[in-house]
Amino acid sequence: MEADERDPSRRADRLDQQYQCWEVVDPEKWVPDGYVCIRVDSRGAGRSPGVIDIWSLQEALDLKQCVEWAGVQPWSNGKSA
């Protein structure tokens, strides 16, 4: 049994994950270990303006800009995973 499974506050099957969104990492699991979780909506997805264009060059450039932005924030060590 993994350590997270023994600790009820960190079990993967918890139903009260207030920050959990569909298909994103659970910040309640990762933040205590020193990670930052960032959710990015591509153009036209979620609440982002624009037209969605999945797997396009523009989407790749947008995501690259998000990673670069995160890497220079005061809370960042410059690494991304």
PDB file of C-alpha atoms in Angstrom:
ATOM      1  CA  MET A   1       0.000   0.000   0.000  1.00  0.00           C
ATOM      2  CA  GLU A   2       1.326   3.417  -0.977  1.00  0.00           C
ATOM      3  CA  ALA A   3       1.755   6.097   1.694  1.00  0.00           C
ATOM      4  CA  ASP A   4      -1.010   8.190   0.117  1.00  0.00           C
ATOM      5  CA  GLU A   5      -3.435   5.274   0.457  1.00  0.00           C
ATOM      6  CA  ARG A   6      -2.716   4.953   4.188  1.00  0.00           C
ATOM      7  CA  ASP A   7      -3.324   8.671   4.782  1.00  0.00           C
ATOM      8  CA  PRO A   8      -7.103   9.207   4.419  1.00  0.00           C
ATOM      9  CA  SER A   9      -6.591  12.905   3.679  1.00  0.00           C
ATOM     10  CA  ARG A  10      -4.563  12.046   0.553  1.00  0.00           C
ATOM     11  CA  ARG A  11      -6.407   9.029  -0.859  1.00  0.00           C
ATOM     12  CA  ALA A  12      -7.132   9.136  -4.570  1.00  0.00           C
ATOM     13  CA  ASP A  13     -10.754   8.019  -4.108  1.00  0.00           C
ATOM     14  CA  ARG A  14     -11.814  10.931  -1.885  1.00  0.00           C
ATOM     15  CA  LEU A  15     -15.175  12.396  -2.855  1.00  0.00           C
ATOM     16  CA  ASP A  16     -14.653  15.827  -1.310  1.00  0.00           C
ATOM     17  CA  GLN A  17     -11.973  17.138  -3.667  1.00  0.00           C
ATOM     18  CA  GLN A  18     -13.195  20.706  -3.843  1.00  0.00           C
ATOM     19  CA  TYR A  19     -10.491  21.831  -6.277  1.00  0.00           C
ATOM     20  CA  GLN A  20     -10.702  18.799  -8.566  1.00  0.00           C
ATOM     21  CA  CYS A  21     -11.935  19.468 -12.090  1.00  0.00           C
ATOM     22  CA  TRP A  22     -12.550  17.020 -14.870  1.00  0.00           C
ATOM     23  CA  GLU A  23      -9.298  15.693 -16.368  1.00  0.00           C
ATOM     24  CA  VAL A  24      -6.906  17.791 -14.288  1.00  0.00           C
ATOM     25  CA  VAL A  25      -4.512  16.933 -11.503  1.00  0.00           C
ATOM     26  CA  ASP A  26      -5.733  17.195  -7.923  1.00  0.00           C
ATOM     27  CA  PRO A  27      -4.045  20.189  -6.255  1.00  0.00           C
ATOM     28  CA  GLU A  28      -4.873  18.755  -2.830  1.00  0.00           C
ATOM     29  CA  LYS A  29      -2.476  15.912  -3.633  1.00  0.00           C
ATOM     30  CA  TRP A  30       0.343  17.832  -5.349  1.00  0.00           C
ATOM     31  CA  VAL A  31       0.510  21.243  -3.643  1.00  0.00           C
ATOM     32  CA  PRO A  32       1.491  19.864  -0.212  1.00  0.00           C
ATOM     33  CA  ASP A  33       4.505  18.283  -1.926  1.00  0.00           C
ATOM     34  CA  GLY A  34       5.659  21.653  -3.293  1.00  0.00           C
ATOM     35  CA  TYR A  35       4.083  21.548  -6.751  1.00  0.00           C
ATOM     36  CA  VAL A  36       1.961  24.248  -8.359  1.00  0.00           C
ATOM     37  CA  CYS A  37      -1.021  23.145 -10.439  1.00  0.00           C
ATOM     38  CA  ILE A  38      -2.027  25.365 -13.337  1.00  0.00           C
ATOM     39  CA  ARG A  39      -5.078  24.760 -15.484  1.00  0.00           C
ATOM     40  CA  VAL A  40      -5.037  26.354 -18.908  1.00  0.00           C
ATOM     41  CA  ASP A  41      -8.054  26.619 -21.191  1.00  0.00           C
ATOM     42  CA  SER A  42      -7.041  26.767 -24.839  1.00  0.00           C
ATOM     43  CA  ARG A  43      -8.527  29.473 -27.030  1.00  0.00           C
ATOM     44  CA  GLY A  44     -12.239  28.826 -27.369  1.00  0.00           C
ATOM     45  CA  ALA A  45     -12.296  26.236 -24.561  1.00  0.00           C
ATOM     46  CA  GLY A  46     -13.746  26.762 -21.103  1.00  0.00           C
ATOM     47  CA  ARG A  47     -13.982  30.491 -20.464  1.00  0.00           C
ATOM     48  CA  SER A  48     -11.245  31.482 -22.893  1.00  0.00           C
ATOM     49  CA  PRO A  49     -12.247  33.696 -25.811  1.00  0.00           C
ATOM     50  CA  GLY A  50     -11.489  32.773 -29.388  1.00  0.00           C
ATOM     51  CA  VAL A  51     -12.009  29.759 -31.609  1.00  0.00           C
ATOM     52  CA  ILE A  52     -10.788  26.329 -30.580  1.00  0.00           C
ATOM     53  CA  ASP A  53      -8.232  24.810 -32.953  1.00  0.00           C
ATOM     54  CA  ILE A  54      -7.008  21.587 -31.375  1.00  0.00           C
ATOM     55  CA  TRP A  55      -3.398  20.504 -32.103  1.00  0.00           C
ATOM     56  CA  SER A  56      -2.752  23.670 -34.124  1.00  0.00           C
ATOM     57  CA  LEU A  57       0.468  25.646 -34.182  1.00  0.00           C
ATOM     58  CA  GLN A  58      -1.376  28.530 -32.459  1.00  0.00           C
ATOM     59  CA  GLU A  59      -2.471  26.257 -29.608  1.00  0.00           C
ATOM     60  CA  ALA A  60       1.093  24.973 -29.186  1.00  0.00           C
ATOM     61  CA  LEU A  61       2.425  28.542 -29.107  1.00  0.00           C
ATOM     62  CA  ASP A  62      -0.229  29.552 -26.567  1.00  0.00           C
ATOM     63  CA  LEU A  63       0.658  26.645 -24.281  1.00  0.00           C
ATOM     64  CA  LYS A  64       4.374  27.392 -24.663  1.00  0.00           C
ATOM     65  CA  GLN A  65       3.674  30.955 -23.541  1.00  0.00           C
ATOM     66  CA  CYS A  66       1.807  29.639 -20.474  1.00  0.00           C
ATOM     67  CA  VAL A  67       4.722  27.382 -19.479  1.00  0.00           C
ATOM     68  CA  GLU A  68       7.179  30.242 -19.969  1.00  0.00           C
ATOM     69  CA  TRP A  69       4.961  32.553 -17.894  1.00  0.00           C
ATOM     70  CA  ALA A  70       4.790  30.029 -15.056  1.00  0.00           C
ATOM     71  CA  GLY A  71       8.552  29.564 -15.125  1.00  0.00           C
ATOM     72  CA  VAL A  72       9.268  33.217 -14.314  1.00  0.00           C
ATOM     73  CA  GLN A  73       6.725  33.715 -11.540  1.00  0.00           C
ATOM     74  CA  PRO A  74       8.122  34.537  -8.071  1.00  0.00           C
ATOM     75  CA  TRP A  75       6.757  31.246  -6.691  1.00  0.00           C
ATOM     76  CA  SER A  76       8.400  29.186  -9.455  1.00  0.00           C
ATOM     77  CA  ASN A  77      11.756  27.426  -9.448  1.00  0.00           C
ATOM     78  CA  GLY A  78      11.701  27.448 -13.275  1.00  0.00           C
ATOM     79  CA  LYS A  79      11.075  23.714 -13.640  1.00  0.00           C
ATOM     80  CA  SER A  80       8.008  22.217 -15.308  1.00  0.00           C
ATOM     81  CA  ALA A  81       6.728  18.676 -15.327  1.00  0.00           C
TER      82      ALA A  81
END
